[in-house]
Amino acid sequence: EGLIEFYSSFTEMFEFFCKNTTIHGTVRLVCSGRNRLKTAFWTLLLLASFGMLYWQFALMFSQFWAYPVVLTMSVHSEPKMFPAVTVCNLDPYRMELAREPLEQLDRMAEDSVALLYGSSISRRFQPFQPRGNGSEQQPQPAQRSPVRLSRGFSLRRLRQPRSPVGFRLCNSTGGNCFYQTYSSGMDAILEWYRFHYMNIMAQLPLGMDISQPQEQLQELIYSCQYDGEPCRPSDYVHFYHPVFGSCYTFNSKGTDPFWTATKPGIPYGLSLILRVEQHDHIPLLSTVAGVRVMIHPHNQTPFLEHEGFDVRPGIATTIGIRQDEVNRLGGNYGKCTTDGADVAVELLYNNSYTLQACLHSCFQHRMLQECGCGYLYYPLPAGARHCDYNQHPAWGHCFYQLYSQLRRHRLRCFQQCPKPCR
């Protein structure tokens, strides 16, 4: 009967609500009606409680709209296709057309070492020595090399704290210059040599194919077996890397049933016996002897400078592998791409989409836009040319600034290149 009773005033209705509700703090408002201090205290306490309630509601809704996920892991043991394996001999060879300027560069490097550290250390530095026992006469090129080596960009020790070593780079007008410096003199020499090497190689004719192997596969790989069976000539693809030399990728497509992995263990995997040969070694471009190895998915460009590892000669090395497959949800759960078709960056690689392929393509497009030429180690779009200081004298000034911005995540390439969804 009391619930359907009509009240004559709002005060009576509020008093009835406060006495019958389960919000126990409201009854205190009625009981302390004669004490204004208590009424104010309980009013503030009630309002604070409602504030906490709505704050908890806000946290729940914000968590809901953040699309949280639960990581689910599952382990499978089933026949899988063996991954692609790329092996490089860490010996970039000297092209005949570039042999003369590269030998000049070796002598310039020896002079720079002598200038920085003295003649005694200079004698320990061994530049390029032609292979042979000394009595063999090296073949002379049929024509003079069209490649020109610049005598500029000399190494200097700066009179600053810690005495950094570097070389000077200027823009096209010469009004804006800076020193590309390194705290270690050896690091400075290696980067200086690499800078000149890129300029030399960029001057080779555009139509020249430098991917042809200088040596036969048998000179690098003495034995190749997979699952106890000998490898076939169709099982590998050869390409040339400007830093790591001749490279061979085994099972690059991943479609041949021969490469199906059915059992774990060393006898059932890929077994290689390699010979580390340094015919025309370039000591300041590749400072180590051994092989570079990278294990990667099929139809994927191997970025050996980022993901590969070295194996030293003279030892037996066993490498156990396990495939971890990551599936990202994408959409509201995060940014990812399935095949790169929805990425704003035009990819310069013909293989499947990877984060490194997108970052390299993004940087190359910025190089063409800002510097007017392309970076030697990355592919070029149609109609573009690689940078060299004879055609583009200020490209080094532009390149090192752009590369510094890329490393500091200021080129927006990392924002434009999402991770693959799988």
PDB file of C-alpha atoms in Angstrom, residues 96-381:
ATOM      1  CA  GLU A  96      86.984  -6.355 -63.997  1.00  0.00           C
ATOM      2  CA  LEU A  97      85.666  -2.932 -64.978  1.00  0.00           C
ATOM      3  CA  ALA A  98      86.125  -1.718 -61.385  1.00  0.00           C
ATOM      4  CA  ARG A  99      89.405  -3.472 -60.565  1.00  0.00           C
ATOM      5  CA  GLU A 100      91.633  -0.453 -61.270  1.00  0.00           C
ATOM      6  CA  PRO A 101      89.697   2.091 -59.109  1.00  0.00           C
ATOM      7  CA  LEU A 102      89.324  -0.477 -56.321  1.00  0.00           C
ATOM      8  CA  GLU A 103      93.076  -1.002 -56.251  1.00  0.00           C
ATOM      9  CA  GLN A 104      93.514   2.777 -56.120  1.00  0.00           C
ATOM     10  CA  LEU A 105      91.034   2.867 -53.255  1.00  0.00           C
ATOM     11  CA  ASP A 106      93.103   0.271 -51.381  1.00  0.00           C
ATOM     12  CA  ARG A 107      96.175   2.472 -51.708  1.00  0.00           C
ATOM     13  CA  MET A 108      94.197   5.523 -50.545  1.00  0.00           C
ATOM     14  CA  ALA A 109      93.031   3.537 -47.531  1.00  0.00           C
ATOM     15  CA  GLU A 110      96.622   2.553 -46.701  1.00  0.00           C
ATOM     16  CA  ASP A 111      97.674   6.211 -46.930  1.00  0.00           C
ATOM     17  CA  SER A 112      94.779   7.212 -44.651  1.00  0.00           C
ATOM     18  CA  VAL A 113      95.774   4.604 -42.065  1.00  0.00           C
ATOM     19  CA  ALA A 114      99.369   5.864 -42.196  1.00  0.00           C
ATOM     20  CA  LEU A 115      98.196   9.455 -41.782  1.00  0.00           C
ATOM     21  CA  LEU A 116      95.968   8.653 -38.824  1.00  0.00           C
ATOM     22  CA  TYR A 117      98.064   6.072 -36.964  1.00  0.00           C
ATOM     23  CA  GLY A 118     101.579   6.238 -38.310  1.00  0.00           C
ATOM     24  CA  SER A 119     103.643   4.264 -40.788  1.00  0.00           C
ATOM     25  CA  SER A 120     104.324   1.332 -38.428  1.00  0.00           C
ATOM     26  CA  ILE A 121     100.636   0.460 -38.230  1.00  0.00           C
ATOM     27  CA  SER A 122     100.256   1.164 -41.933  1.00  0.00           C
ATOM     28  CA  ARG A 123     102.653  -1.678 -42.741  1.00  0.00           C
ATOM     29  CA  ARG A 124     100.434  -4.121 -40.871  1.00  0.00           C
ATOM     30  CA  PHE A 125      97.472  -3.105 -43.012  1.00  0.00           C
ATOM     31  CA  GLN A 126      97.410  -5.374 -46.044  1.00  0.00           C
ATOM     32  CA  PRO A 127      95.458  -3.972 -48.981  1.00  0.00           C
ATOM     33  CA  PHE A 128      94.418  -6.063 -51.939  1.00  0.00           C
ATOM     34  CA  GLN A 129      97.053  -8.532 -53.071  1.00  0.00           C
ATOM     35  CA  PRO A 130      96.452 -10.389 -56.346  1.00  0.00           C
ATOM     36  CA  ARG A 131      96.138 -14.110 -55.832  1.00  0.00           C
ATOM     37  CA  GLY A 132      98.960 -16.322 -56.988  1.00  0.00           C
ATOM     38  CA  ASN A 133     102.521 -17.131 -55.957  1.00  0.00           C
ATOM     39  CA  GLY A 134     103.977 -13.910 -57.334  1.00  0.00           C
ATOM     40  CA  SER A 135     105.289 -15.399 -60.569  1.00  0.00           C
ATOM     41  CA  GLU A 136     101.901 -15.517 -62.233  1.00  0.00           C
ATOM     42  CA  GLN A 137     101.097 -12.495 -64.324  1.00  0.00           C
ATOM     43  CA  GLN A 138      97.678 -11.068 -63.656  1.00  0.00           C
ATOM     44  CA  PRO A 139      95.442 -10.589 -66.691  1.00  0.00           C
ATOM     45  CA  GLN A 140      95.158  -6.987 -67.807  1.00  0.00           C
ATOM     46  CA  PRO A 141      91.773  -5.533 -68.700  1.00  0.00           C
ATOM     47  CA  ALA A 142      91.164  -5.173 -72.396  1.00  0.00           C
ATOM     48  CA  GLN A 143      90.149  -1.548 -72.022  1.00  0.00           C
ATOM     49  CA  ARG A 144      90.623   1.190 -69.511  1.00  0.00           C
ATOM     50  CA  SER A 145      88.039   1.222 -66.766  1.00  0.00           C
ATOM     51  CA  PRO A 146      85.269   3.792 -67.308  1.00  0.00           C
ATOM     52  CA  VAL A 147      84.957   4.167 -63.522  1.00  0.00           C
ATOM     53  CA  ARG A 148      86.548   7.228 -61.931  1.00  0.00           C
ATOM     54  CA  LEU A 149      87.615   7.443 -58.301  1.00  0.00           C
ATOM     55  CA  SER A 150      87.387  10.786 -56.539  1.00  0.00           C
ATOM     56  CA  ARG A 151      90.368  11.896 -54.463  1.00  0.00           C
ATOM     57  CA  GLY A 152      88.131  14.039 -52.309  1.00  0.00           C
ATOM     58  CA  PHE A 153      86.377  13.097 -49.095  1.00  0.00           C
ATOM     59  CA  SER A 154      89.662  12.402 -47.300  1.00  0.00           C
ATOM     60  CA  LEU A 155      89.657  11.148 -43.720  1.00  0.00           C
ATOM     61  CA  ARG A 156      90.602  13.632 -41.009  1.00  0.00           C
ATOM     62  CA  ARG A 157      91.045  13.589 -37.261  1.00  0.00           C
ATOM     63  CA  LEU A 158      89.042  16.469 -35.823  1.00  0.00           C
ATOM     64  CA  ARG A 159      90.329  18.557 -32.947  1.00  0.00           C
ATOM     65  CA  GLN A 160      87.368  17.951 -30.687  1.00  0.00           C
ATOM     66  CA  PRO A 161      86.800  16.036 -27.444  1.00  0.00           C
ATOM     67  CA  ARG A 162      87.718  12.356 -27.926  1.00  0.00           C
ATOM     68  CA  SER A 163      89.307  13.303 -31.306  1.00  0.00           C
ATOM     69  CA  PRO A 164      86.676  11.814 -33.650  1.00  0.00           C
ATOM     70  CA  VAL A 165      87.635  10.729 -37.171  1.00  0.00           C
ATOM     71  CA  GLY A 166      85.495  11.452 -40.210  1.00  0.00           C
ATOM     72  CA  PHE A 167      85.159  12.846 -43.710  1.00  0.00           C
ATOM     73  CA  ARG A 168      83.559  16.077 -44.914  1.00  0.00           C
ATOM     74  CA  LEU A 169      80.315  16.175 -46.920  1.00  0.00           C
ATOM     75  CA  CYS A 170      78.756  19.277 -48.498  1.00  0.00           C
ATOM     76  CA  ASN A 171      75.570  20.106 -50.379  1.00  0.00           C
ATOM     77  CA  SER A 172      75.478  21.090 -54.045  1.00  0.00           C
ATOM     78  CA  THR A 173      76.311  24.758 -53.341  1.00  0.00           C
ATOM     79  CA  GLY A 174      78.995  24.004 -50.753  1.00  0.00           C
ATOM     80  CA  GLY A 175      77.355  26.305 -48.238  1.00  0.00           C
ATOM     81  CA  ASN A 176      76.117  23.564 -45.923  1.00  0.00           C
ATOM     82  CA  CYS A 177      78.740  21.036 -44.814  1.00  0.00           C
ATOM     83  CA  PHE A 178      79.188  18.582 -41.964  1.00  0.00           C
ATOM     84  CA  TYR A 179      81.604  15.853 -40.939  1.00  0.00           C
ATOM     85  CA  GLN A 180      80.445  12.241 -40.856  1.00  0.00           C
ATOM     86  CA  THR A 181      82.398  11.313 -37.748  1.00  0.00           C
ATOM     87  CA  TYR A 182      83.050   8.196 -35.697  1.00  0.00           C
ATOM     88  CA  SER A 183      84.695   7.820 -32.307  1.00  0.00           C
ATOM     89  CA  SER A 184      86.649   4.822 -33.581  1.00  0.00           C
ATOM     90  CA  GLY A 185      89.142   5.369 -36.381  1.00  0.00           C
ATOM     91  CA  MET A 186      88.521   1.836 -37.681  1.00  0.00           C
ATOM     92  CA  ASP A 187      84.780   2.466 -37.938  1.00  0.00           C
ATOM     93  CA  ALA A 188      85.502   5.687 -39.824  1.00  0.00           C
ATOM     94  CA  ILE A 189      87.808   3.929 -42.306  1.00  0.00           C
ATOM     95  CA  LEU A 190      85.293   1.149 -42.932  1.00  0.00           C
ATOM     96  CA  GLU A 191      82.462   3.614 -43.606  1.00  0.00           C
ATOM     97  CA  TRP A 192      84.710   5.835 -45.737  1.00  0.00           C
ATOM     98  CA  TYR A 193      85.760   2.808 -47.794  1.00  0.00           C
ATOM     99  CA  ARG A 194      82.134   1.685 -48.148  1.00  0.00           C
ATOM    100  CA  PHE A 195      81.135   5.188 -49.317  1.00  0.00           C
ATOM    101  CA  HIS A 196      83.763   5.142 -52.081  1.00  0.00           C
ATOM    102  CA  TYR A 197      82.875   1.550 -52.995  1.00  0.00           C
ATOM    103  CA  MET A 198      79.228   2.509 -53.557  1.00  0.00           C
ATOM    104  CA  ASN A 199      80.317   5.349 -55.844  1.00  0.00           C
ATOM    105  CA  ILE A 200      82.579   3.038 -57.840  1.00  0.00           C
ATOM    106  CA  MET A 201      79.965   0.321 -58.284  1.00  0.00           C
ATOM    107  CA  ALA A 202      77.269   2.855 -59.190  1.00  0.00           C
ATOM    108  CA  GLN A 203      79.323   3.933 -62.216  1.00  0.00           C
ATOM    109  CA  LEU A 204      79.197   0.503 -63.839  1.00  0.00           C
ATOM    110  CA  PRO A 205      76.963   0.297 -66.931  1.00  0.00           C
ATOM    111  CA  LEU A 206      73.292  -0.034 -66.047  1.00  0.00           C
ATOM    112  CA  GLY A 207      72.763  -2.990 -68.356  1.00  0.00           C
ATOM    113  CA  MET A 208      75.664  -4.922 -66.890  1.00  0.00           C
ATOM    114  CA  ASP A 209      74.648  -8.137 -65.138  1.00  0.00           C
ATOM    115  CA  ILE A 210      76.786  -8.548 -62.018  1.00  0.00           C
ATOM    116  CA  SER A 211      74.744 -11.452 -60.678  1.00  0.00           C
ATOM    117  CA  GLN A 212      76.591 -14.092 -62.705  1.00  0.00           C
ATOM    118  CA  PRO A 213      78.665 -16.321 -60.398  1.00  0.00           C
ATOM    119  CA  GLN A 214      82.395 -15.778 -60.659  1.00  0.00           C
ATOM    120  CA  GLU A 215      82.987 -19.281 -59.407  1.00  0.00           C
ATOM    121  CA  GLN A 216      81.090 -22.501 -59.835  1.00  0.00           C
ATOM    122  CA  LEU A 217      78.840 -23.733 -57.053  1.00  0.00           C
ATOM    123  CA  GLN A 218      81.263 -26.579 -56.392  1.00  0.00           C
ATOM    124  CA  GLU A 219      83.997 -24.091 -55.392  1.00  0.00           C
ATOM    125  CA  LEU A 220      81.862 -22.898 -52.471  1.00  0.00           C
ATOM    126  CA  ILE A 221      79.761 -25.959 -51.666  1.00  0.00           C
ATOM    127  CA  TYR A 222      81.659 -29.231 -51.675  1.00  0.00           C
ATOM    128  CA  SER A 223      78.744 -31.336 -50.489  1.00  0.00           C
ATOM    129  CA  CYS A 224      74.994 -30.746 -50.236  1.00  0.00           C
ATOM    130  CA  GLN A 225      72.512 -33.269 -48.899  1.00  0.00           C
ATOM    131  CA  TYR A 226      68.947 -33.046 -47.703  1.00  0.00           C
ATOM    132  CA  ASP A 227      67.364 -35.931 -45.825  1.00  0.00           C
ATOM    133  CA  GLY A 228      70.293 -38.098 -46.895  1.00  0.00           C
ATOM    134  CA  GLU A 229      69.743 -37.395 -50.603  1.00  0.00           C
ATOM    135  CA  PRO A 230      72.143 -35.279 -52.709  1.00  0.00           C
ATOM    136  CA  CYS A 231      70.902 -31.833 -53.748  1.00  0.00           C
ATOM    137  CA  ARG A 232      70.082 -31.177 -57.390  1.00  0.00           C
ATOM    138  CA  PRO A 233      71.151 -28.168 -59.527  1.00  0.00           C
ATOM    139  CA  SER A 234      67.539 -26.985 -59.618  1.00  0.00           C
ATOM    140  CA  ASP A 235      67.397 -26.757 -55.821  1.00  0.00           C
ATOM    141  CA  TYR A 236      69.274 -23.448 -55.554  1.00  0.00           C
ATOM    142  CA  VAL A 237      69.114 -19.935 -56.990  1.00  0.00           C
ATOM    143  CA  HIS A 238      72.227 -17.775 -57.300  1.00  0.00           C
ATOM    144  CA  PHE A 239      72.401 -14.008 -56.789  1.00  0.00           C
ATOM    145  CA  TYR A 240      75.134 -11.502 -56.002  1.00  0.00           C
ATOM    146  CA  HIS A 241      75.098  -9.346 -52.879  1.00  0.00           C
ATOM    147  CA  PRO A 242      77.302  -6.215 -53.009  1.00  0.00           C
ATOM    148  CA  VAL A 243      78.611  -6.797 -49.466  1.00  0.00           C
ATOM    149  CA  PHE A 244      78.350 -10.550 -48.908  1.00  0.00           C
ATOM    150  CA  GLY A 245      79.417 -11.709 -52.371  1.00  0.00           C
ATOM    151  CA  SER A 246      78.010 -14.774 -54.154  1.00  0.00           C
ATOM    152  CA  CYS A 247      74.886 -16.114 -52.475  1.00  0.00           C
ATOM    153  CA  TYR A 248      72.847 -19.267 -53.031  1.00  0.00           C
ATOM    154  CA  THR A 249      69.277 -19.778 -51.846  1.00  0.00           C
ATOM    155  CA  PHE A 250      68.110 -23.365 -51.392  1.00  0.00           C
ATOM    156  CA  ASN A 251      64.408 -24.217 -51.709  1.00  0.00           C
ATOM    157  CA  SER A 252      63.512 -20.629 -52.593  1.00  0.00           C
ATOM    158  CA  LYS A 253      60.023 -21.422 -53.945  1.00  0.00           C
ATOM    159  CA  GLY A 254      58.974 -24.085 -51.447  1.00  0.00           C
ATOM    160  CA  THR A 255      56.930 -26.099 -53.962  1.00  0.00           C
ATOM    161  CA  ASP A 256      59.138 -29.151 -54.522  1.00  0.00           C
ATOM    162  CA  PRO A 257      57.996 -32.217 -52.473  1.00  0.00           C
ATOM    163  CA  PHE A 258      61.684 -33.132 -52.187  1.00  0.00           C
ATOM    164  CA  TRP A 259      62.024 -30.509 -49.433  1.00  0.00           C
ATOM    165  CA  THR A 260      59.212 -31.815 -47.242  1.00  0.00           C
ATOM    166  CA  ALA A 261      60.390 -32.252 -43.641  1.00  0.00           C
ATOM    167  CA  THR A 262      58.960 -35.428 -42.151  1.00  0.00           C
ATOM    168  CA  LYS A 263      61.290 -36.200 -39.248  1.00  0.00           C
ATOM    169  CA  PRO A 264      63.327 -34.043 -36.848  1.00  0.00           C
ATOM    170  CA  GLY A 265      67.029 -34.495 -36.293  1.00  0.00           C
ATOM    171  CA  ILE A 266      70.374 -33.704 -37.892  1.00  0.00           C
ATOM    172  CA  PRO A 267      70.427 -36.609 -40.412  1.00  0.00           C
ATOM    173  CA  TYR A 268      67.103 -35.479 -41.911  1.00  0.00           C
ATOM    174  CA  GLY A 269      67.906 -31.808 -42.453  1.00  0.00           C
ATOM    175  CA  LEU A 270      70.087 -29.819 -44.848  1.00  0.00           C
ATOM    176  CA  SER A 271      73.778 -30.721 -44.597  1.00  0.00           C
ATOM    177  CA  LEU A 272      76.440 -28.575 -46.302  1.00  0.00           C
ATOM    178  CA  ILE A 273      80.219 -28.776 -46.478  1.00  0.00           C
ATOM    179  CA  LEU A 274      81.474 -25.313 -47.440  1.00  0.00           C
ATOM    180  CA  ARG A 275      84.849 -23.977 -48.509  1.00  0.00           C
ATOM    181  CA  VAL A 276      85.611 -20.407 -47.535  1.00  0.00           C
ATOM    182  CA  GLU A 277      87.570 -19.020 -50.479  1.00  0.00           C
ATOM    183  CA  GLN A 278      88.747 -15.411 -50.700  1.00  0.00           C
ATOM    184  CA  HIS A 279      89.953 -15.017 -54.274  1.00  0.00           C
ATOM    185  CA  ASP A 280      89.911 -11.247 -54.764  1.00  0.00           C
ATOM    186  CA  HIS A 281      89.127 -10.280 -51.208  1.00  0.00           C
ATOM    187  CA  ILE A 282      88.161  -6.666 -50.444  1.00  0.00           C
ATOM    188  CA  PRO A 283      89.444  -6.422 -46.868  1.00  0.00           C
ATOM    189  CA  LEU A 284      87.838  -3.124 -45.847  1.00  0.00           C
ATOM    190  CA  LEU A 285      84.426  -4.064 -47.238  1.00  0.00           C
ATOM    191  CA  SER A 286      84.212  -7.548 -45.756  1.00  0.00           C
ATOM    192  CA  THR A 287      86.451  -7.714 -42.687  1.00  0.00           C
ATOM    193  CA  VAL A 288      85.759 -11.348 -41.771  1.00  0.00           C
ATOM    194  CA  ALA A 289      86.146 -14.786 -43.331  1.00  0.00           C
ATOM    195  CA  GLY A 290      83.317 -17.277 -43.218  1.00  0.00           C
ATOM    196  CA  VAL A 291      79.798 -17.668 -44.531  1.00  0.00           C
ATOM    197  CA  ARG A 292      76.638 -15.698 -43.946  1.00  0.00           C
ATOM    198  CA  VAL A 293      73.510 -17.778 -43.372  1.00  0.00           C
ATOM    199  CA  MET A 294      69.863 -16.785 -43.243  1.00  0.00           C
ATOM    200  CA  ILE A 295      66.844 -19.046 -42.748  1.00  0.00           C
ATOM    201  CA  HIS A 296      63.657 -17.423 -44.049  1.00  0.00           C
ATOM    202  CA  PRO A 297      60.223 -18.152 -45.557  1.00  0.00           C
ATOM    203  CA  HIS A 298      59.844 -18.988 -49.217  1.00  0.00           C
ATOM    204  CA  ASN A 299      59.416 -16.287 -51.879  1.00  0.00           C
ATOM    205  CA  GLN A 300      60.946 -13.736 -49.512  1.00  0.00           C
ATOM    206  CA  THR A 301      63.886 -11.455 -50.216  1.00  0.00           C
ATOM    207  CA  PRO A 302      66.705 -12.330 -47.780  1.00  0.00           C
ATOM    208  CA  PHE A 303      67.919  -9.177 -46.033  1.00  0.00           C
ATOM    209  CA  LEU A 304      71.171 -10.653 -44.792  1.00  0.00           C
ATOM    210  CA  GLU A 305      72.497  -7.432 -43.273  1.00  0.00           C
ATOM    211  CA  HIS A 306      69.541  -7.336 -40.861  1.00  0.00           C
ATOM    212  CA  GLU A 307      68.611 -10.924 -40.089  1.00  0.00           C
ATOM    213  CA  GLY A 308      71.491 -13.220 -41.085  1.00  0.00           C
ATOM    214  CA  PHE A 309      74.223 -14.678 -38.899  1.00  0.00           C
ATOM    215  CA  ASP A 310      77.841 -15.650 -39.550  1.00  0.00           C
ATOM    216  CA  VAL A 311      79.412 -19.090 -39.342  1.00  0.00           C
ATOM    217  CA  ARG A 312      83.178 -19.143 -38.954  1.00  0.00           C
ATOM    218  CA  PRO A 313      85.339 -21.568 -40.960  1.00  0.00           C
ATOM    219  CA  GLY A 314      87.169 -24.572 -39.576  1.00  0.00           C
ATOM    220  CA  ILE A 315      84.355 -25.865 -37.360  1.00  0.00           C
ATOM    221  CA  ALA A 316      81.220 -27.974 -37.629  1.00  0.00           C
ATOM    222  CA  THR A 317      78.056 -26.039 -36.826  1.00  0.00           C
ATOM    223  CA  THR A 318      74.601 -27.485 -36.234  1.00  0.00           C
ATOM    224  CA  ILE A 319      71.573 -25.204 -36.263  1.00  0.00           C
ATOM    225  CA  GLY A 320      68.241 -26.325 -34.878  1.00  0.00           C
ATOM    226  CA  ILE A 321      65.176 -24.473 -36.167  1.00  0.00           C
ATOM    227  CA  ARG A 322      61.568 -24.183 -35.047  1.00  0.00           C
ATOM    228  CA  GLN A 323      58.854 -22.342 -36.916  1.00  0.00           C
ATOM    229  CA  ASP A 324      56.846 -19.770 -34.989  1.00  0.00           C
ATOM    230  CA  GLU A 325      53.784 -18.550 -36.884  1.00  0.00           C
ATOM    231  CA  VAL A 326      52.179 -15.282 -35.776  1.00  0.00           C
ATOM    232  CA  ASN A 327      48.673 -14.318 -36.934  1.00  0.00           C
ATOM    233  CA  ARG A 328      47.702 -10.714 -36.248  1.00  0.00           C
ATOM    234  CA  LEU A 329      43.999  -9.863 -36.244  1.00  0.00           C
ATOM    235  CA  GLY A 330      44.325  -6.479 -37.948  1.00  0.00           C
ATOM    236  CA  GLY A 331      41.370  -4.137 -38.303  1.00  0.00           C
ATOM    237  CA  ASN A 332      40.413  -2.567 -34.987  1.00  0.00           C
ATOM    238  CA  TYR A 333      42.966  -4.726 -33.163  1.00  0.00           C
ATOM    239  CA  GLY A 334      46.006  -3.190 -34.855  1.00  0.00           C
ATOM    240  CA  LYS A 335      47.483  -2.200 -38.188  1.00  0.00           C
ATOM    241  CA  CYS A 336      48.805  -4.969 -40.408  1.00  0.00           C
ATOM    242  CA  THR A 337      48.676  -5.932 -44.072  1.00  0.00           C
ATOM    243  CA  THR A 338      47.899  -9.229 -45.746  1.00  0.00           C
ATOM    244  CA  ASP A 339      49.899  -8.894 -48.960  1.00  0.00           C
ATOM    245  CA  GLY A 340      51.020  -5.255 -49.060  1.00  0.00           C
ATOM    246  CA  ALA A 341      48.410  -4.225 -51.636  1.00  0.00           C
ATOM    247  CA  ASP A 342      46.903  -1.695 -49.225  1.00  0.00           C
ATOM    248  CA  VAL A 343      50.260  -0.092 -48.334  1.00  0.00           C
ATOM    249  CA  ALA A 344      50.889   3.425 -49.657  1.00  0.00           C
ATOM    250  CA  VAL A 345      54.561   2.665 -50.389  1.00  0.00           C
ATOM    251  CA  GLU A 346      55.310   1.250 -53.843  1.00  0.00           C
ATOM    252  CA  LEU A 347      57.374  -1.879 -53.242  1.00  0.00           C
ATOM    253  CA  LEU A 348      60.556  -2.265 -55.311  1.00  0.00           C
ATOM    254  CA  TYR A 349      60.944  -5.989 -54.585  1.00  0.00           C
ATOM    255  CA  ASN A 350      59.167  -8.679 -56.599  1.00  0.00           C
ATOM    256  CA  ASN A 351      58.845 -11.157 -53.732  1.00  0.00           C
ATOM    257  CA  SER A 352      56.245 -11.301 -50.985  1.00  0.00           C
ATOM    258  CA  TYR A 353      55.673  -8.366 -48.644  1.00  0.00           C
ATOM    259  CA  THR A 354      57.925  -7.966 -45.618  1.00  0.00           C
ATOM    260  CA  LEU A 355      58.515  -5.068 -43.266  1.00  0.00           C
ATOM    261  CA  GLN A 356      62.149  -4.703 -44.371  1.00  0.00           C
ATOM    262  CA  ALA A 357      61.157  -4.674 -48.070  1.00  0.00           C
ATOM    263  CA  CYS A 358      58.695  -1.864 -47.372  1.00  0.00           C
ATOM    264  CA  LEU A 359      61.200   0.150 -45.310  1.00  0.00           C
ATOM    265  CA  HIS A 360      63.883  -0.170 -47.993  1.00  0.00           C
ATOM    266  CA  SER A 361      61.418   0.825 -50.711  1.00  0.00           C
ATOM    267  CA  CYS A 362      60.216   3.812 -48.677  1.00  0.00           C
ATOM    268  CA  PHE A 363      63.777   4.993 -48.087  1.00  0.00           C
ATOM    269  CA  GLN A 364      64.684   4.557 -51.767  1.00  0.00           C
ATOM    270  CA  HIS A 365      61.701   6.663 -52.856  1.00  0.00           C
ATOM    271  CA  ARG A 366      62.752   9.384 -50.404  1.00  0.00           C
ATOM    272  CA  MET A 367      66.305   9.198 -51.770  1.00  0.00           C
ATOM    273  CA  LEU A 368      65.034   9.715 -55.317  1.00  0.00           C
ATOM    274  CA  GLN A 369      62.817  12.562 -54.174  1.00  0.00           C
ATOM    275  CA  GLU A 370      65.330  14.397 -51.990  1.00  0.00           C
ATOM    276  CA  CYS A 371      68.698  13.476 -53.547  1.00  0.00           C
ATOM    277  CA  GLY A 372      67.793  12.883 -57.192  1.00  0.00           C
ATOM    278  CA  CYS A 373      69.367   9.389 -57.280  1.00  0.00           C
ATOM    279  CA  GLY A 374      69.013   5.998 -55.626  1.00  0.00           C
ATOM    280  CA  TYR A 375      70.949   4.108 -52.941  1.00  0.00           C
ATOM    281  CA  LEU A 376      73.166   1.418 -54.476  1.00  0.00           C
ATOM    282  CA  TYR A 377      72.121  -1.440 -52.185  1.00  0.00           C
ATOM    283  CA  TYR A 378      68.373  -1.067 -52.883  1.00  0.00           C
ATOM    284  CA  PRO A 379      66.459  -1.695 -56.147  1.00  0.00           C
ATOM    285  CA  LEU A 380      65.517   1.167 -58.447  1.00  0.00           C
ATOM    286  CA  PRO A 381      62.230   2.032 -60.145  1.00  0.00           C
TER     287      PRO A 381
END
